[in-house]
Coordinates of C-alpha atoms in Angstrom, one line a residue:
M1 CA 77.8 172.9 73.4
S2 CA 80.3 172.6 70.5
P3 CA 83.2 175.0 70.5
H4 CA 83.1 178.1 68.3
P5 CA 86.0 180.1 67.0
P6 CA 86.7 183.2 69.1
P7 CA 85.8 186.5 67.7
N8 CA 88.4 188.4 65.7
P9 CA 89.6 191.2 67.9
S10 CA 90.8 193.2 64.9
S11 CA 87.4 193.2 63.3
P12 CA 85.4 196.3 63.8
S13 CA 82.3 196.4 65.9
P14 CA 78.9 195.7 64.3
T15 CA 77.9 199.3 64.7
G16 CA 81.0 200.7 62.9
H17 CA 80.7 198.1 60.2
T18 CA 77.0 199.0 59.7
T19 CA 77.9 202.7 59.4
S20 CA 80.7 202.1 56.9
S21 CA 78.5 199.7 54.9
R22 CA 75.7 202.2 54.8
S23 CA 78.1 204.9 53.6
T24 CA 79.6 202.6 51.0
S25 CA 76.2 201.6 49.7
S26 CA 75.1 205.2 49.5
S27 CA 78.2 206.1 47.5
S28 CA 77.7 203.2 45.2
I29 CA 74.1 204.1 44.7
H30 CA 75.2 207.7 44.0
S31 CA 77.9 206.5 41.5
T32 CA 75.4 204.3 39.8
T33 CA 72.9 207.1 39.6
L34 CA 75.6 209.4 38.1
L35 CA 76.6 206.8 35.6
T36 CA 73.1 206.3 34.4
P37 CA 72.4 208.5 31.3
G38 CA 69.7 211.0 31.3
G39 CA 68.6 210.2 34.8
A40 CA 67.1 206.9 33.7
S41 CA 66.6 204.2 36.1
P42 CA 69.0 201.3 36.0
A43 CA 68.1 198.1 34.5
P44 CA 66.6 195.7 36.9
G45 CA 68.3 192.8 35.4
N46 CA 71.8 194.3 35.5
E47 CA 72.5 196.8 38.3
A48 CA 69.8 196.0 40.9
T49 CA 70.9 192.4 41.5
P50 CA 74.5 193.1 42.6
T51 CA 73.4 195.9 44.9
S52 CA 70.9 193.7 46.7
L53 CA 73.4 190.9 46.9
Y54 CA 75.9 193.3 48.4
H55 CA 73.4 194.5 51.0
E56 CA 72.4 190.9 51.8
T57 CA 76.0 190.0 52.2
I58 CA 76.6 192.9 54.5
A59 CA 73.5 192.0 56.5
L60 CA 74.6 188.4 56.7
D61 CA 78.0 189.5 57.9
E62 CA 76.5 191.7 60.5
A63 CA 74.2 188.8 61.6
T64 CA 77.1 186.5 61.7
K65 CA 79.1 188.9 63.8
D66 CA 76.2 189.3 66.1
I67 CA 75.8 185.5 66.4
V68 CA 79.6 185.2 67.1
G69 CA 79.3 187.9 69.8
E70 CA 76.4 186.1 71.4
I71 CA 78.3 182.8 71.2
S72 CA 81.3 184.5 72.9
Q73 CA 79.1 185.9 75.6
L74 CA 77.5 182.5 76.1
E75 CA 80.9 180.9 76.4
R76 CA 82.0 183.6 78.9
D77 CA 78.7 182.9 80.9
Y78 CA 79.4 179.2 80.7
A79 CA 82.9 179.7 82.0
D80 CA 81.6 181.8 84.8
L81 CA 79.0 179.2 85.6
K82 CA 81.7 176.5 85.6
S83 CA 83.8 178.5 88.0
K84 CA 80.8 179.1 90.3
K85 CA 80.0 175.4 90.1
A86 CA 83.6 174.6 91.1
E87 CA 83.4 177.1 94.0
L88 CA 80.1 175.5 95.1
E89 CA 81.6 172.0 94.9
L90 CA 84.5 173.2 97.0
K91 CA 82.1 174.7 99.6
I92 CA 80.1 171.5 99.6
E93 CA 83.3 169.5 100.2
E94 CA 84.2 171.8 103.1
L95 CA 80.7 171.5 104.5
K96 CA 81.0 167.7 104.2
R97 CA 84.3 167.8 106.1
D98 CA 82.7 170.1 108.7
M99 CA 79.8 167.6 109.1
V100 CA 82.3 164.7 109.5
A101 CA 84.2 166.7 112.1
L102 CA 81.0 167.6 113.9
D103 CA 79.9 164.0 113.8
A104 CA 83.2 162.9 115.3
A105 CA 83.0 165.7 117.9
E106 CA 79.5 164.6 118.8
T107 CA 80.6 161.0 119.1
R108 CA 83.5 162.0 121.3
A109 CA 81.3 164.2 123.4
T110 CA 78.8 161.4 123.8
E111 CA 81.5 159.0 124.9
E112 CA 82.9 161.6 127.3
C113 CA 79.4 162.2 128.7
K114 CA 78.9 158.4 129.1
E115 CA 82.3 158.1 130.9
K116 CA 81.6 161.1 133.1
R117 CA 78.1 159.8 133.9
A118 CA 79.6 156.4 134.8
C119 CA 82.3 158.1 136.9
L120 CA 79.6 160.2 138.6
E121 CA 77.4 157.2 139.4
E122 CA 80.5 155.4 140.8
W123 CA 81.3 158.4 143.0
E124 CA 77.7 158.7 144.0
K125 CA 77.7 155.0 145.1
K126 CA 81.0 155.5 147.0
L127 CA 79.5 158.6 148.6
D128 CA 76.4 156.7 149.6
G129 CA 78.6 153.9 151.1
L130 CA 80.7 156.4 152.9
M131 CA 77.6 158.1 154.3
E132 CA 76.3 154.7 155.5
N133 CA 79.6 153.9 157.1
L134 CA 79.7 157.3 158.8
K135 CA 76.2 156.8 160.0
E136 CA 76.9 153.3 161.4
L137 CA 80.1 154.6 163.0
Y138 CA 78.2 157.5 164.5
S139 CA 75.5 155.2 165.8
H140 CA 78.0 152.7 167.3
S141 CA 80.1 155.5 168.9
K142 CA 76.9 157.2 170.2
G143 CA 75.7 153.9 171.6
A144 CA 79.0 153.2 173.3
V145 CA 79.1 156.7 174.8
M146 CA 75.5 156.3 176.0
K147 CA 76.3 153.0 177.5
A148 CA 79.4 154.3 179.2
V149 CA 77.4 157.3 180.6
T150 CA 74.6 155.0 181.8
A151 CA 77.1 152.7 183.5
A152 CA 78.8 155.7 185.1
L153 CA 75.5 157.1 186.3
L154 CA 73.8 153.9 187.4
Y155 CA 76.2 151.1 188.1
I156 CA 78.9 153.1 190.0
P157 CA 76.4 154.4 192.7
L158 CA 74.9 150.9 192.9
V159 CA 78.3 149.3 193.3
S160 CA 79.4 151.9 195.9
L161 CA 76.1 151.3 197.8
G162 CA 76.6 147.6 197.7
V163 CA 80.1 147.9 199.0
T164 CA 78.9 150.2 201.8
V165 CA 76.1 147.7 202.7
V166 CA 78.5 144.8 202.7
A167 CA 81.0 146.7 204.8
T168 CA 78.3 147.8 207.3
E169 CA 77.0 144.3 207.6
V170 CA 80.5 142.9 208.1
A171 CA 81.2 145.5 210.7
I172 CA 77.9 144.8 212.5
G173 CA 78.4 141.1 212.3
W174 CA 81.9 141.4 213.7
R175 CA 80.6 143.6 216.5
M176 CA 77.9 141.1 217.3
V177 CA 80.4 138.2 217.3
S178 CA 82.8 140.1 219.5
R179 CA 80.1 140.9 222.0
G180 CA 78.8 137.3 222.0
V181 CA 82.3 136.0 222.6
A182 CA 82.7 138.6 225.4
A183 CA 79.4 137.5 227.0
L184 CA 80.4 133.8 226.8
Q185 CA 83.7 134.6 228.3
L186 CA 81.9 136.5 231.1
L187 CA 79.7 133.5 231.8
H188 CA 82.4 130.9 231.8
Y189 CA 85.2 133.0 233.3
P190 CA 83.7 135.4 235.8
R191 CA 86.9 135.8 237.9
H192 CA 89.1 136.8 234.9
P193 CA 87.8 140.2 233.8
R194 CA 91.0 140.8 231.8
T195 CA 90.1 138.2 229.2
T196 CA 86.9 140.0 228.3
S197 CA 86.4 142.4 225.5
P198 CA 87.0 146.2 226.1
A199 CA 83.5 146.8 224.8
L200 CA 82.0 145.1 227.8
S201 CA 84.2 146.6 230.5
T202 CA 81.5 148.8 231.8
E203 CA 79.1 145.9 232.1
E204 CA 81.7 143.8 233.8
T205 CA 82.4 146.5 236.4
S206 CA 78.7 146.8 237.1
T207 CA 78.0 143.0 237.1
S208 CA 79.2 141.0 240.0
P209 CA 80.1 137.3 239.7
D210 CA 77.0 136.4 241.7
Q211 CA 74.7 137.6 239.0
P212 CA 75.5 135.8 235.7
E213 CA 71.9 135.7 234.6
T214 CA 71.6 139.5 234.8
A215 CA 74.7 139.9 232.6
L216 CA 73.3 137.4 230.1
S217 CA 70.0 139.2 230.0
K218 CA 71.7 142.5 229.5
A219 CA 73.8 141.0 226.7
S220 CA 70.7 139.6 225.1
Q221 CA 69.0 143.0 225.3
E222 CA 72.0 144.6 223.8
L223 CA 72.0 142.0 221.1
A224 CA 68.3 142.6 220.5
R225 CA 69.0 146.3 220.2
E226 CA 71.8 145.7 217.8
I227 CA 69.5 143.5 215.7
A228 CA 66.8 146.1 215.7
K229 CA 69.3 148.7 214.7
L230 CA 70.5 146.4 211.9
E231 CA 66.9 145.9 210.8
R232 CA 66.4 149.7 210.7
E233 CA 69.6 150.2 208.7
K234 CA 68.6 147.4 206.4
A235 CA 65.2 149.1 205.8
E236 CA 67.0 152.4 205.2
L237 CA 69.3 150.6 202.7
Q238 CA 66.3 149.0 201.0
R239 CA 64.6 152.4 200.8
E240 CA 67.7 153.9 199.3
K241 CA 68.0 151.0 196.9
D242 CA 64.3 151.6 195.8
E243 CA 65.0 155.3 195.3
L244 CA 68.1 154.5 193.3
Q245 CA 66.1 152.0 191.2
K246 CA 63.4 154.7 190.6
E247 CA 66.1 157.2 189.6
R248 CA 67.6 154.5 187.4
D249 CA 64.2 154.0 185.7
E250 CA 63.8 157.7 185.3
L251 CA 67.2 158.0 183.8
A252 CA 66.6 155.1 181.5
S253 CA 63.3 156.7 180.3
A254 CA 65.2 160.0 179.8
C255 CA 67.9 158.3 177.9
N256 CA 65.3 156.6 175.7
K257 CA 63.6 159.9 175.0
A258 CA 66.9 161.5 174.2
K259 CA 67.7 158.6 172.0
L260 CA 64.4 158.9 170.1
A261 CA 64.9 162.7 169.7
T262 CA 68.5 162.1 168.5
E263 CA 67.3 159.5 166.0
Q264 CA 64.6 161.9 164.7
K265 CA 67.1 164.7 164.5
K266 CA 69.6 162.3 162.7
A267 CA 66.9 161.2 160.3
T268 CA 66.0 164.9 159.6
E269 CA 69.7 165.7 159.1
A270 CA 70.2 162.7 156.8
E271 CA 67.1 163.7 154.7
R272 CA 68.4 167.3 154.5
Q273 CA 71.9 166.1 153.4
R274 CA 70.3 163.7 150.9
K275 CA 68.3 166.6 149.4
E276 CA 71.4 168.7 149.3
I277 CA 73.3 165.9 147.6
Y278 CA 70.5 165.3 145.1
S279 CA 70.4 169.0 144.3
A280 CA 74.2 169.2 143.8
V281 CA 74.1 166.1 141.6
G282 CA 71.3 167.6 139.6
A283 CA 73.2 170.8 139.1
A284 CA 76.4 168.9 138.2
A285 CA 74.3 166.8 135.7
F286 CA 72.9 169.9 134.2
V287 CA 76.3 171.5 133.8
L288 CA 78.0 168.3 132.6
F289 CA 75.3 166.8 130.3
I290 CA 72.4 169.1 129.5
M291 CA 74.5 172.2 128.5
P292 CA 76.9 170.2 126.3
A293 CA 73.9 168.5 124.7
I294 CA 72.3 171.9 124.0
F295 CA 75.6 173.2 122.6
I296 CA 76.0 170.1 120.3
A297 CA 72.4 170.5 119.2
L298 CA 72.9 174.1 118.4
S299 CA 76.1 173.3 116.5
L300 CA 74.3 170.6 114.4
F301 CA 71.4 172.9 113.7
S302 CA 73.8 175.7 112.6
A303 CA 75.7 173.3 110.4
Q304 CA 72.6 172.0 108.8
W305 CA 71.4 175.5 108.3
V306 CA 74.7 176.5 106.6
A307 CA 74.5 173.3 104.5

């Protein structure tokens, strides 16, 4: 739009100008009427033309002033529109800057989420490895304790029983050897009772030197009795050994049952701990990832809505 000259502030308003022009035209018509002689009408070729020109000039001035006022109003409206356009451009620039800042914040949040997720996965792997190490250590320590308890409950009684059996057999053998030596000494040296063993003193006092066969038969009978006694003791030891073996088998079966029950309990506990860990990891993931994503989405939606 081409520029127009501003309206003259000193010029009167169109309404005032119209009123004054009307009063002027009325006075001029009245003066013309008074100057006309005899009330005759003025000549159309002389007086009517200047009056109509005057009225047309006044109407043209009024129209020009109206047009100038409208142009001024349009210029003011145009200036207002330009100012509003500038304000809107400023707001658009601010929104663009906000969008850039939101994009940068979203990028940073995404990178932080990725870093935290990687850190969380690394910690989860470390936690799984630690749990496996703890389980292996627990199983090894439990196996060692069970072995020690089994050895204490089984091998110690067996060793003590074996030592007792060996000591008994040694004592019985020594007794048999001493009695055999005493019998031989009695046969070869009947006149020297002092060289005999104290265990056969009663037999020597009751046996005369004239009866060596009777003493030998008595020694043989005593030896047979000792052998029978040893056999009985050996049978008792074998029976005790069988009972200990039976107790050992029962204890081994009980240990196996306890081990199976412990393994089942351990598996149940591990499953429960795994579920707890998964639930904790899910809650942490919800807090660390899903909620920030929701907030970022809401921020982007609000920014787009404002834009």
